[in-house]
Amino acid sequence: MEPAGEGEGLPPDCPRCGRELVRERNDFGPRRKPQEWRRCPGCGWLGRPDLGGRPVLHPFRRVTGEFADCLFCGGENSNLAGERFLDDGWLCAWLVCEACGRENVLRVERATG
């Protein structure tokens, strides 16, 4: 973990409690693009940088239902989801587990268009 840093144009402080955000990143191998998010060490708020490069952090939301539990560590109701996005013809959601920090891209449905 490292401070979110300046110069990226992203908000450096938590929108909920005002503490400095910390940059977190996964790097699970050469086949997948690394993902980044920002976490508040105070209240636990979680957001990810805009995929289009705008200086915005999109908040994650609590997942309910069958995808609420982490597939990796089994943490109950520990998954958070970012905004949905299109990837290779699929509408997807990016899940992050609060308990273990692992992430997973969930294919929600085939995109129509």
Coordinates of N, CA, C and O in Angstrom, one line a residue:
M1 N 0.8 -1.2 0.0 CA 0.0 0.0 0.0 C 0.9 1.2 0.0 O 1.9 1.3 0.6
E2 N 0.4 2.2 -0.7 CA 1.2 3.5 -0.8 C 0.2 4.6 -0.8 O -1.0 4.4 -1.3
P3 N 0.6 5.8 -0.4 CA -0.4 7.0 -0.5 C -0.8 7.1 -1.9 O -0.1 6.8 -2.9
A4 N -2.0 7.6 -2.1 CA -2.6 7.8 -3.4 C -1.8 8.7 -4.3 O -1.7 8.5 -5.5
G5 N -1.1 9.6 -3.7 CA -0.2 10.5 -4.5 C -0.9 11.6 -5.2 O -2.1 11.6 -5.4
E6 N -0.1 12.6 -5.6 CA -0.6 13.7 -6.3 C -0.1 13.7 -7.7 O 0.7 12.9 -8.1
G7 N -0.7 14.5 -8.6 CA -0.2 14.6 -9.9 C -1.1 13.7 -10.9 O -0.9 13.8 -12.1
E8 N -1.9 12.8 -10.3 CA -2.7 12.0 -11.1 C -4.1 12.7 -11.4 O -4.8 12.2 -12.3
G9 N -4.4 13.8 -10.7 CA -5.6 14.5 -10.8 C -6.8 13.8 -10.1 O -7.9 14.3 -10.1
L10 N -6.5 12.7 -9.4 CA -7.5 12.0 -8.6 C -7.6 12.7 -7.2 O -6.7 13.1 -6.7
P11 N -8.8 12.6 -6.7 CA -9.0 13.2 -5.3 C -8.1 12.4 -4.3 O -8.1 11.2 -4.3
P12 N -7.3 13.1 -3.5 CA -6.4 12.5 -2.6 C -7.0 12.0 -1.3 O -6.5 11.2 -0.6
D13 N -8.2 12.6 -1.0 CA -8.8 12.4 0.3 C -10.1 11.6 0.2 O -10.8 11.7 -0.8
C14 N -10.5 10.9 1.2 CA -11.7 10.1 1.3 C -13.0 11.1 1.2 O -13.0 12.0 2.0
P15 N -13.9 10.8 0.4 CA -15.1 11.6 0.3 C -16.0 11.4 1.5 O -16.9 12.3 1.8
R16 N -15.8 10.4 2.3 CA -16.7 10.1 3.4 C -16.1 10.7 4.7 O -16.8 11.4 5.4
C17 N -14.8 10.5 5.0 CA -14.3 11.0 6.2 C -13.1 12.0 6.1 O -12.7 12.5 7.1
G18 N -12.6 12.2 4.9 CA -11.5 13.2 4.7 C -10.1 12.7 4.9 O -9.2 13.5 4.7
R19 N -9.9 11.5 5.3 CA -8.5 11.0 5.5 C -7.9 10.7 4.1 O -8.5 10.5 3.1
E20 N -6.5 10.7 4.1 CA -5.8 10.5 2.9 C -6.0 9.0 2.4 O -5.9 8.1 3.2
L21 N -6.3 8.9 1.1 CA -6.6 7.6 0.5 C -5.2 6.9 0.3 O -4.2 7.5 0.0
V22 N -5.3 5.6 0.3 CA -4.1 4.7 0.0 C -4.4 4.0 -1.3 O -5.4 3.5 -1.6
R23 N -3.3 4.0 -2.2 CA -3.4 3.2 -3.5 C -3.2 1.8 -3.2 O -2.2 1.4 -2.6
E24 N -4.0 0.9 -3.7 CA -3.8 -0.5 -3.7 C -3.9 -1.0 -5.1 O -4.6 -0.5 -6.0
R25 N -3.2 -2.1 -5.4 CA -3.1 -2.6 -6.7 C -2.9 -4.1 -6.7 O -2.2 -4.6 -5.8
N26 N -3.5 -4.8 -7.6 CA -3.2 -6.2 -7.8 C -2.4 -6.4 -9.0 O -2.3 -5.6 -9.8
D27 N -1.7 -7.5 -9.0 CA -0.8 -7.8 -10.2 C -0.8 -9.4 -10.2 O 0.2 -9.9 -9.9
F28 N -1.9 -10.0 -10.7 CA -2.0 -11.4 -10.6 C -1.5 -12.1 -11.9 O -2.2 -13.0 -12.4
G29 N -0.4 -11.7 -12.4 CA 0.2 -12.4 -13.5 C 0.2 -11.7 -14.9 O -0.5 -10.6 -15.0
P30 N 0.9 -12.2 -15.8 CA 1.2 -11.5 -17.1 C -0.1 -11.4 -18.0 O -0.1 -10.6 -18.9
R31 N -1.0 -12.4 -17.8 CA -2.1 -12.4 -18.7 C -3.2 -11.4 -18.5 O -4.0 -11.0 -19.3
R32 N -3.2 -10.8 -17.3 CA -4.2 -9.9 -16.9 C -3.6 -8.5 -16.6 O -2.6 -8.4 -16.1
K33 N -4.4 -7.5 -17.0 CA -4.0 -6.1 -16.8 C -4.1 -5.8 -15.3 O -5.1 -6.1 -14.7
P34 N -3.1 -5.2 -14.7 CA -3.2 -4.9 -13.2 C -4.4 -3.9 -13.0 O -4.7 -3.0 -13.9
Q35 N -5.0 -4.0 -11.9 CA -6.1 -3.1 -11.5 C -5.7 -2.3 -10.3 O -4.9 -2.8 -9.5
E36 N -6.2 -1.1 -10.2 CA -5.9 -0.3 -9.0 C -7.2 0.2 -8.4 O -8.2 0.4 -9.1
W37 N -7.1 0.5 -7.1 CA -8.2 1.1 -6.4 C -7.7 1.9 -5.3 O -6.5 1.9 -5.0
R38 N -8.5 2.7 -4.6 CA -8.1 3.6 -3.5 C -8.9 3.2 -2.3 O -10.2 3.0 -2.4
R39 N -8.3 3.0 -1.2 CA -8.9 2.6 0.1 C -8.7 3.7 1.1 O -7.5 4.2 1.2
C40 N -9.7 3.9 2.0 CA -9.5 4.8 3.1 C -9.1 4.0 4.3 O -9.8 3.0 4.7
P41 N -8.0 4.3 4.9 CA -7.5 3.5 6.1 C -8.4 3.8 7.3 O -8.3 3.0 8.3
G42 N -9.2 4.8 7.3 CA -10.0 5.2 8.4 C -11.4 4.5 8.4 O -11.7 3.6 9.2
C43 N -12.2 4.8 7.4 CA -13.6 4.3 7.3 C -13.8 3.1 6.4 O -14.8 2.5 6.3
G44 N -12.7 2.8 5.6 CA -12.8 1.6 4.7 C -13.4 1.9 3.3 O -13.6 1.0 2.5
W45 N -13.8 3.2 3.0 CA -14.3 3.6 1.7 C -13.4 3.0 0.6 O -12.2 3.0 0.8
L46 N -14.0 2.6 -0.5 CA -13.2 2.0 -1.6 C -13.7 2.6 -2.9 O -14.9 2.7 -3.1
G47 N -12.8 3.0 -3.8 CA -13.1 3.5 -5.1 C -12.1 3.2 -6.1 O -10.9 2.9 -5.7
R48 N -12.4 3.2 -7.3 CA -11.5 2.9 -8.4 C -11.4 4.1 -9.4 O -12.4 4.8 -9.6
P49 N -10.2 4.3 -10.0 CA -10.1 5.4 -10.9 C -11.0 5.1 -12.1 O -11.3 3.9 -12.5
D50 N -11.4 6.2 -12.8 CA -12.3 6.1 -14.0 C -11.5 5.3 -15.1 O -10.4 5.6 -15.3
L51 N -12.2 4.4 -15.8 CA -11.6 3.6 -16.8 C -11.3 4.5 -18.1 O -10.4 4.1 -18.9
G52 N -12.0 5.6 -18.2 CA -11.8 6.5 -19.3 C -10.7 7.6 -19.0 O -10.5 8.4 -19.9
G53 N -10.1 7.5 -17.9 CA -9.0 8.5 -17.6 C -9.4 9.8 -17.0 O -8.6 10.7 -16.8
R54 N -10.8 10.0 -16.7 CA -11.2 11.2 -16.1 C -10.7 11.2 -14.6 O -10.5 10.2 -14.0
P55 N -10.5 12.4 -14.0 CA -10.0 12.5 -12.7 C -11.1 12.2 -11.6 O -11.5 13.1 -10.8
V56 N -11.7 11.0 -11.7 CA -12.9 10.7 -10.8 C -12.6 9.3 -10.2 O -12.0 8.4 -10.8
L57 N -13.0 9.2 -8.9 CA -13.0 7.9 -8.3 C -14.4 7.4 -8.2 O -15.2 8.1 -7.6
H58 N -14.7 6.2 -8.7 CA -16.0 5.6 -8.6 C -16.1 4.8 -7.4 O -15.3 3.9 -7.2
P59 N -17.1 5.0 -6.5 CA -17.2 4.2 -5.3 C -17.7 2.8 -5.6 O -18.4 2.5 -6.6
F60 N -17.3 1.8 -4.8 CA -17.8 0.5 -4.8 C -19.0 0.4 -4.0 O -19.2 1.2 -3.1
R61 N -19.9 -0.6 -4.3 CA -21.1 -0.8 -3.5 C -21.1 -2.3 -2.9 O -20.4 -3.1 -3.5
R62 N -21.8 -2.5 -1.9 CA -21.9 -3.8 -1.3 C -22.7 -4.7 -2.2 O -23.7 -4.3 -2.7
V63 N -22.2 -5.9 -2.4 CA -22.8 -6.9 -3.2 C -23.8 -7.8 -2.3 O -23.4 -8.1 -1.2
T64 N -24.9 -8.1 -2.9 CA -25.9 -8.9 -2.2 C -26.2 -10.1 -3.0 O -25.9 -10.2 -4.2
G65 N -26.8 -11.1 -2.5 CA -27.1 -12.3 -3.2 C -26.0 -13.3 -3.4 O -25.1 -13.4 -2.6
E66 N -26.0 -14.1 -4.5 CA -25.1 -15.2 -4.7 C -23.6 -14.8 -4.8 O -22.7 -15.6 -4.6
F67 N -23.4 -13.5 -5.2 CA -22.0 -13.1 -5.4 C -21.4 -12.3 -4.2 O -20.4 -11.7 -4.3
A68 N -22.1 -12.3 -3.1 CA -21.7 -11.5 -1.9 C -20.5 -12.1 -1.2 O -19.7 -11.4 -0.6
D69 N -20.4 -13.4 -1.3 CA -19.3 -14.1 -0.6 C -18.1 -14.3 -1.5 O -18.2 -14.5 -2.7
C70 N -16.9 -14.1 -0.9 CA -15.7 -14.2 -1.7 C -15.4 -15.7 -2.2 O -15.5 -16.6 -1.4
L71 N -15.1 -15.8 -3.4 CA -14.8 -17.1 -4.0 C -13.4 -17.6 -3.5 O -13.1 -18.8 -3.6
F72 N -12.5 -16.7 -3.1 CA -11.2 -17.1 -2.8 C -11.0 -17.4 -1.3 O -10.4 -18.5 -1.0
C73 N -11.5 -16.6 -0.4 CA -11.3 -16.8 1.0 C -12.5 -17.3 1.7 O -12.5 -17.7 2.9
G74 N -13.7 -17.2 1.1 CA -14.9 -17.6 1.7 C -15.6 -16.6 2.6 O -16.6 -16.8 3.3
G75 N -15.0 -15.4 2.6 CA -15.5 -14.3 3.5 C -17.0 -14.0 3.2 O -17.4 -13.8 2.0
E76 N -17.8 -14.1 4.2 CA -19.3 -13.9 4.0 C -19.6 -12.4 3.8 O -19.1 -11.6 4.6
N77 N -20.4 -12.1 2.8 CA -20.8 -10.7 2.5 C -19.6 -9.8 2.5 O -19.7 -8.6 2.9
S78 N -18.5 -10.2 1.9 CA -17.3 -9.4 1.9 C -17.0 -8.8 0.6 O -16.1 -8.0 0.5
N79 N -17.8 -9.1 -0.5 CA -17.5 -8.5 -1.8 C -18.1 -7.2 -2.0 O -19.2 -6.9 -1.6
L80 N -17.3 -6.3 -2.6 CA -17.8 -5.0 -3.1 C -17.6 -5.0 -4.6 O -16.8 -5.6 -5.2
A81 N -18.5 -4.2 -5.3 CA -18.5 -4.2 -6.7 C -18.4 -2.7 -7.2 O -19.0 -1.8 -6.6
G82 N -17.6 -2.5 -8.2 CA -17.5 -1.2 -8.9 C -18.5 -1.1 -9.9 O -19.4 -1.9 -10.1
E83 N -18.5 0.1 -10.6 CA -19.4 0.3 -11.7 C -19.3 -0.8 -12.8 O -18.2 -1.3 -13.0
R84 N -20.4 -1.1 -13.5 CA -20.3 -2.1 -14.5 C -19.6 -1.5 -15.7 O -19.6 -0.3 -15.9
F85 N -19.0 -2.3 -16.5 CA -18.2 -1.9 -17.7 C -18.4 -2.9 -18.8 O -18.7 -4.1 -18.5
L86 N -18.1 -2.5 -20.0 CA -18.1 -3.5 -21.2 C -16.7 -4.0 -21.4 O -15.7 -3.3 -21.4
D87 N -16.7 -5.4 -21.6 CA -15.4 -6.0 -21.9 C -15.7 -7.2 -22.9 O -16.4 -8.1 -22.5
D88 N -15.2 -7.1 -24.1 CA -15.3 -8.1 -25.1 C -16.7 -8.6 -25.3 O -17.0 -9.8 -25.4
G89 N -17.7 -7.6 -25.4 CA -19.1 -8.0 -25.6 C -19.9 -8.4 -24.4 O -21.0 -8.8 -24.5
W90 N -19.3 -8.3 -23.2 CA -20.0 -8.6 -22.0 C -20.1 -7.4 -21.1 O -19.2 -6.6 -21.0
L91 N -21.2 -7.3 -20.4 CA -21.4 -6.3 -19.3 C -20.8 -7.0 -18.1 O -21.2 -8.1 -17.7
C92 N -19.8 -6.4 -17.5 CA -19.0 -7.0 -16.4 C -19.1 -6.1 -15.1 O -19.3 -4.9 -15.2
A93 N -18.8 -6.7 -14.0 CA -18.6 -5.9 -12.8 C -17.3 -6.4 -12.2 O -16.9 -7.6 -12.2
W94 N -16.6 -5.5 -11.6 CA -15.3 -5.8 -10.9 C -15.6 -5.9 -9.4 O -16.0 -5.0 -8.8
L95 N -15.3 -7.1 -8.9 CA -15.5 -7.4 -7.5 C -14.2 -7.4 -6.7 O -13.2 -7.9 -7.2
V96 N -14.2 -6.8 -5.5 CA -13.1 -6.8 -4.7 C -13.5 -7.3 -3.3 O -14.5 -6.8 -2.8
C97 N -12.8 -8.2 -2.7 CA -13.1 -8.8 -1.4 C -12.5 -7.9 -0.3 O -11.3 -7.7 -0.3
E98 N -13.3 -7.4 0.6 CA -12.8 -6.6 1.7 C -11.9 -7.4 2.7 O -11.0 -6.9 3.3
A99 N -12.2 -8.7 2.8 CA -11.4 -9.6 3.7 C -10.0 -9.9 3.2 O -9.1 -9.8 4.0
C100 N -9.9 -10.3 2.0 CA -8.6 -10.8 1.5 C -7.9 -9.9 0.4 O -6.8 -10.1 0.1
G101 N -8.7 -9.0 -0.1 CA -8.2 -8.1 -1.1 C -8.1 -8.6 -2.5 O -7.7 -7.9 -3.5
R102 N -8.5 -9.9 -2.7 CA -8.5 -10.4 -4.1 C -9.6 -9.8 -4.9 O -10.6 -9.4 -4.4
E103 N -9.4 -9.8 -6.2 CA -10.4 -9.2 -7.1 C -10.8 -10.2 -8.2 O -10.1 -11.2 -8.4
N104 N -11.9 -10.0 -8.8 CA -12.5 -10.9 -9.7 C -13.4 -10.1 -10.7 O -14.2 -9.3 -10.2
V105 N -13.3 -10.4 -12.0 CA -14.2 -9.7 -12.9 C -15.4 -10.7 -13.1 O -15.1 -11.9 -13.5
L106 N -16.6 -10.2 -12.9 CA -17.8 -11.0 -13.0 C -18.5 -10.7 -14.3 O -18.8 -9.5 -14.5
R107 N -18.7 -11.6 -15.2 CA -19.5 -11.4 -16.4 C -21.0 -11.4 -16.0 O -21.5 -12.5 -15.5
V108 N -21.7 -10.3 -16.1 CA -23.1 -10.2 -15.7 C -24.0 -10.7 -16.8 O -24.9 -11.5 -16.5
E109 N -23.8 -10.2 -18.0 CA -24.7 -10.6 -19.1 C -24.0 -10.2 -20.4 O -23.2 -9.3 -20.4
R110 N -24.5 -10.8 -21.5 CA -24.0 -10.4 -22.8 C -24.5 -9.0 -23.2 O -25.7 -8.7 -22.9
A111 N -23.7 -8.2 -23.7 CA -24.1 -6.8 -24.0 C -24.9 -6.9 -25.3 O -24.6 -7.7 -26.2
T112 N -26.0 -6.1 -25.4 CA -26.8 -6.0 -26.6 C -26.5 -4.7 -27.3 O -26.1 -3.8 -26.7
G113 N -26.6 -4.7 -28.5 CA -26.3 -3.5 -29.2 C -26.2 -3.6 -30.6 O -25.9 -3.1 -31.5

